[in-house]
Amino acid sequence: LCQLTACKEESPPPVDKLSEARQAFAGKEFLDAERQYELYLQQNPEGSQRWEAWQRLVDIALSIRQDERLATDILEAMALEYNEDKVRGKESLKRLGDIYEAGHRWDQALDAWRRLLVFPGLSKVEQGELQLKLAKIYQLRSQNDLAATSLRACLDMETSPVVHASCLYELAQVFMMNEQAEQAKIYLTELGKMTDAPLEVKVLGAFALADFEEEQGNFQKSLDIFESIKKIYPNPEAVEARIQGLRQKVKDYGPVRPQL
């Protein structure tokens, strides 16, 4: 009995799965690290380092296993666990939505962005960015009315110039697709007046506005706009071709197409 008692008193403490996981990860023994992190989560439902374990499992799923579906499954579990944590819950949903988007899993991305949009504590800038993300997915699904609703919501918020300019441009595109060119022109013109809009967005807007003016028979207006962007548009050959065509139209018909 004395010997058994002594053995019991000298038994080693429980193995620290998190320490083993960290050592395995540092030693690039990633699959062993994965197993240890999973054991830590199973054995420590209230553990203070669960966030680290979850994050490592996502990293291993993406970088080592290259399994996006496994990564999203893990992130879905994280979003559920941290649904009342304003920082970690938000980060889990954002990473989840980004992975869904990268994999063109539009239905799941849409769901993730909608869940994030109603998450407590979001700033107006973050809400505007999410409305833009939603709108782009709606456009891919040909749900132009929903896209327009999201883009208008974006424009009503005090968001960043980059997001505001992008929402103006995308809303103009929605109206173009709905054959509401005059409405599109309003937003393209507003975009052109922005002094702090990103150059690449302003250039795209100017091209679309010039295209519209040509369709309306305003050849000189269209020509002037194309001339203004010919040195900064990503495809200068395309702009030059439009310029040559418009110069010929101005020569043949005048600055404005004659009314029949």
Coordinates of C-alpha atoms in Angstrom, one line a residue:
L1 CA 0.0 0.0 0.0
C2 CA 2.8 2.4 0.8
Q3 CA 4.4 1.7 -2.6
L4 CA 1.1 2.3 -4.4
T5 CA 0.5 5.5 -2.5
A6 CA 4.0 6.7 -3.3
C7 CA 3.4 5.9 -6.9
K8 CA 0.2 7.9 -6.9
E9 CA 1.8 10.9 -5.2
E10 CA 4.6 10.9 -7.8
S11 CA 2.4 10.6 -10.9
P12 CA 3.0 13.3 -13.5
P13 CA 0.6 16.2 -13.9
P14 CA -1.9 16.2 -16.7
V15 CA -0.3 16.8 -20.1
D16 CA -0.6 20.4 -21.3
K17 CA -2.1 19.9 -24.8
L18 CA -1.7 23.6 -25.7
S19 CA 2.0 23.5 -24.9
E20 CA 2.4 20.4 -27.0
A21 CA 0.5 22.0 -29.8
R22 CA 2.6 25.1 -29.7
Q23 CA 5.8 23.1 -29.8
A24 CA 4.6 21.0 -32.6
F25 CA 3.5 24.1 -34.6
A26 CA 6.9 25.8 -34.0
G27 CA 8.6 22.6 -35.1
K28 CA 6.5 22.6 -38.3
E29 CA 4.9 19.3 -37.2
F30 CA 1.6 20.8 -38.3
L31 CA -0.6 17.7 -38.4
D32 CA 0.5 16.8 -34.8
A33 CA -0.2 20.4 -33.8
E34 CA -3.6 20.1 -35.3
R35 CA -4.4 17.0 -33.3
Q36 CA -3.1 18.7 -30.1
Y37 CA -5.1 21.9 -30.7
E38 CA -8.3 19.8 -31.3
L39 CA -7.7 17.9 -28.0
Y40 CA -7.2 21.2 -26.2
L41 CA -10.5 22.5 -27.4
Q42 CA -12.3 19.2 -26.5
Q43 CA -10.8 19.1 -23.0
N44 CA -11.1 22.8 -22.2
P45 CA -14.6 24.0 -23.1
E46 CA -13.9 27.1 -20.9
G47 CA -10.2 27.4 -21.7
S48 CA -8.7 30.9 -21.8
Q49 CA -6.6 30.1 -24.9
R50 CA -9.4 28.7 -27.1
W51 CA -9.1 31.6 -29.5
E52 CA -5.5 30.8 -30.2
A53 CA -6.3 27.1 -30.8
W54 CA -9.2 28.0 -33.2
Q55 CA -7.0 30.4 -35.1
R56 CA -4.2 27.8 -35.5
L57 CA -6.7 25.2 -36.8
V58 CA -7.9 27.6 -39.4
D59 CA -4.3 28.4 -40.5
I60 CA -3.5 24.7 -40.8
A61 CA -6.7 24.0 -42.8
L62 CA -5.9 26.8 -45.3
S63 CA -2.1 26.7 -45.5
I64 CA -1.2 23.1 -44.9
R65 CA -4.3 21.1 -45.9
Q66 CA -5.4 23.7 -48.4
D67 CA -9.0 22.8 -47.5
E68 CA -11.2 25.9 -47.7
R69 CA -14.3 23.9 -46.7
L70 CA -12.6 22.6 -43.5
A71 CA -11.5 26.2 -42.8
T72 CA -15.0 27.5 -43.2
D73 CA -16.5 24.8 -41.0
I74 CA -14.0 25.8 -38.3
L75 CA -14.9 29.5 -38.7
E76 CA -18.6 28.8 -38.5
A77 CA -18.0 27.1 -35.2
M78 CA -15.9 30.1 -34.1
A79 CA -18.6 32.5 -35.1
L80 CA -21.1 30.6 -33.0
E81 CA -18.9 30.4 -30.0
Y82 CA -18.0 34.1 -30.1
N83 CA -21.4 35.4 -31.3
E84 CA -21.5 37.8 -28.2
D85 CA -17.8 38.9 -28.5
K86 CA -17.7 42.2 -30.4
V87 CA -14.1 41.7 -31.5
R88 CA -13.6 38.0 -32.0
G89 CA -17.1 37.3 -33.3
K90 CA -16.7 40.1 -35.9
E91 CA -13.3 38.9 -36.9
S92 CA -14.6 35.3 -37.3
L93 CA -17.4 36.4 -39.6
K94 CA -15.2 38.7 -41.7
R95 CA -12.7 36.0 -42.3
L96 CA -15.5 33.5 -43.0
G97 CA -17.0 35.9 -45.6
D98 CA -13.7 36.5 -47.3
I99 CA -13.0 32.8 -47.7
Y100 CA -16.5 32.2 -49.1
E101 CA -16.0 35.1 -51.6
A102 CA -12.5 33.8 -52.6
G103 CA -14.1 30.4 -53.4
H104 CA -17.0 32.0 -55.3
R105 CA -19.4 30.5 -52.8
W106 CA -21.8 33.4 -53.2
D107 CA -24.8 32.1 -51.2
Q108 CA -22.6 31.5 -48.2
A109 CA -20.7 34.7 -48.6
L110 CA -24.0 36.6 -48.7
D111 CA -25.2 34.9 -45.6
A112 CA -21.9 35.7 -43.8
W113 CA -22.0 39.4 -44.8
R114 CA -25.7 39.7 -43.7
R115 CA -24.9 38.2 -40.3
L116 CA -21.9 40.6 -39.9
L117 CA -24.0 43.6 -40.9
V118 CA -26.3 43.2 -37.9
F119 CA -23.4 42.4 -35.5
P120 CA -23.3 44.9 -32.6
G121 CA -20.6 47.6 -32.6
L122 CA -20.0 48.0 -36.3
S123 CA -18.9 51.5 -37.4
K124 CA -20.6 53.4 -40.3
V125 CA -17.5 52.8 -42.4
E126 CA -17.7 49.0 -41.8
Q127 CA -21.4 49.0 -42.5
G128 CA -20.8 50.9 -45.8
E129 CA -18.1 48.4 -46.8
L130 CA -20.5 45.5 -46.1
Q131 CA -23.3 47.1 -48.1
L132 CA -20.9 47.4 -51.1
K133 CA -20.0 43.7 -50.7
L134 CA -23.7 42.7 -50.6
A135 CA -24.4 44.8 -53.6
K136 CA -21.7 43.2 -55.7
I137 CA -23.0 39.7 -54.9
Y138 CA -26.6 40.8 -55.7
Q139 CA -25.3 42.1 -59.1
L140 CA -23.7 38.7 -59.8
R141 CA -27.1 37.1 -59.1
S142 CA -28.9 39.6 -61.3
Q143 CA -30.8 40.9 -58.3
N144 CA -30.4 44.6 -59.3
D145 CA -33.2 45.9 -57.1
L146 CA -31.5 44.5 -54.0
A147 CA -28.1 45.8 -55.2
A148 CA -29.6 49.3 -55.6
T149 CA -31.0 49.2 -52.1
S150 CA -27.7 48.2 -50.6
L151 CA -25.8 50.8 -52.6
R152 CA -28.2 53.6 -51.6
A153 CA -27.8 52.5 -48.0
C154 CA -24.0 52.7 -48.5
L155 CA -24.3 56.3 -49.9
D156 CA -26.4 57.4 -46.9
M157 CA -23.6 56.5 -44.5
E158 CA -20.5 58.4 -43.5
T159 CA -18.1 55.9 -45.1
S160 CA -14.6 56.3 -46.6
P161 CA -14.1 58.1 -49.9
V162 CA -13.0 54.8 -51.5
V163 CA -16.2 53.1 -50.6
H164 CA -18.4 56.1 -51.4
A165 CA -16.9 56.4 -54.8
S166 CA -17.2 52.7 -55.5
C167 CA -20.9 52.8 -54.4
L168 CA -21.6 55.7 -56.8
Y169 CA -20.0 53.8 -59.7
E170 CA -21.7 50.5 -58.9
L171 CA -25.1 52.2 -58.5
A172 CA -24.6 53.8 -61.9
Q173 CA -23.9 50.4 -63.4
V174 CA -27.1 49.0 -61.9
F175 CA -29.1 51.8 -63.5
M176 CA -27.3 51.1 -66.8
M177 CA -28.3 47.5 -66.7
N178 CA -31.9 48.5 -65.9
E179 CA -31.8 50.8 -69.0
Q180 CA -32.1 53.9 -66.8
A181 CA -29.3 55.8 -68.3
E182 CA -30.4 59.2 -67.1
Q183 CA -30.3 58.0 -63.5
A184 CA -26.9 56.5 -64.1
K185 CA -25.6 59.8 -65.4
I186 CA -26.6 61.5 -62.1
Y187 CA -24.3 59.2 -60.1
L188 CA -21.5 59.2 -62.7
T189 CA -21.5 63.0 -62.6
E190 CA -21.4 63.1 -58.8
L191 CA -18.5 60.7 -58.9
G192 CA -16.7 62.9 -61.3
K193 CA -17.0 65.8 -58.9
M194 CA -15.5 64.0 -56.0
T195 CA -12.1 65.4 -55.2
D196 CA -11.0 62.5 -52.9
A197 CA -12.2 59.6 -55.0
P198 CA -9.6 57.0 -56.0
L199 CA -8.2 57.7 -59.4
E200 CA -9.0 54.2 -60.8
V201 CA -12.7 54.5 -59.8
K202 CA -13.0 58.1 -61.3
V203 CA -11.5 56.9 -64.5
L204 CA -13.9 54.0 -64.8
G205 CA -16.8 56.4 -64.1
A206 CA -15.5 58.9 -66.7
F207 CA -15.3 56.2 -69.3
A208 CA -18.9 55.1 -68.6
L209 CA -20.1 58.7 -68.7
A210 CA -18.3 59.3 -72.0
D211 CA -20.0 56.2 -73.4
F212 CA -23.4 57.5 -72.3
E213 CA -22.8 60.9 -73.9
E214 CA -21.9 59.3 -77.2
E215 CA -25.0 57.1 -77.1
Q216 CA -27.0 60.3 -76.5
G217 CA -25.4 61.9 -79.6
N218 CA -23.3 64.4 -77.5
F219 CA -20.2 63.7 -79.5
Q220 CA -18.1 66.6 -78.4
K221 CA -18.9 66.0 -74.7
S222 CA -17.9 62.4 -75.1
L223 CA -14.8 63.3 -77.0
D224 CA -13.7 65.8 -74.3
I225 CA -14.1 63.2 -71.6
F226 CA -12.2 60.5 -73.5
E227 CA -9.4 63.1 -74.2
S228 CA -9.2 63.8 -70.5
I229 CA -8.5 60.2 -69.5
K230 CA -6.5 58.9 -72.4
K231 CA -3.2 59.1 -70.5
I232 CA -4.5 57.5 -67.3
Y233 CA -7.0 54.8 -68.5
P234 CA -5.7 51.2 -68.0
N235 CA -6.3 50.4 -71.7
P236 CA -5.1 53.5 -73.6
E237 CA -5.6 51.8 -77.0
A238 CA -9.3 51.4 -76.3
V239 CA -9.6 55.1 -75.5
E240 CA -7.7 56.1 -78.5
A241 CA -9.9 54.1 -80.8
R242 CA -13.0 55.8 -79.2
I243 CA -11.3 59.2 -79.7
Q244 CA -10.6 58.6 -83.4
G245 CA -14.2 57.5 -83.9
L246 CA -15.6 60.5 -82.2
R247 CA -13.5 62.9 -84.1
Q248 CA -14.9 61.5 -87.2
K249 CA -18.4 61.8 -85.9
V250 CA -17.8 65.5 -84.9
K251 CA -16.5 66.1 -88.4
D252 CA -19.4 64.4 -90.1
Y253 CA -22.3 65.5 -87.9
G254 CA -21.1 68.3 -85.7
P255 CA -20.7 68.3 -81.9
V256 CA -24.2 67.0 -81.4
R257 CA -26.1 64.4 -83.5
P258 CA -28.8 66.2 -85.5
Q259 CA -32.3 65.4 -84.3
L260 CA -34.5 63.5 -86.8

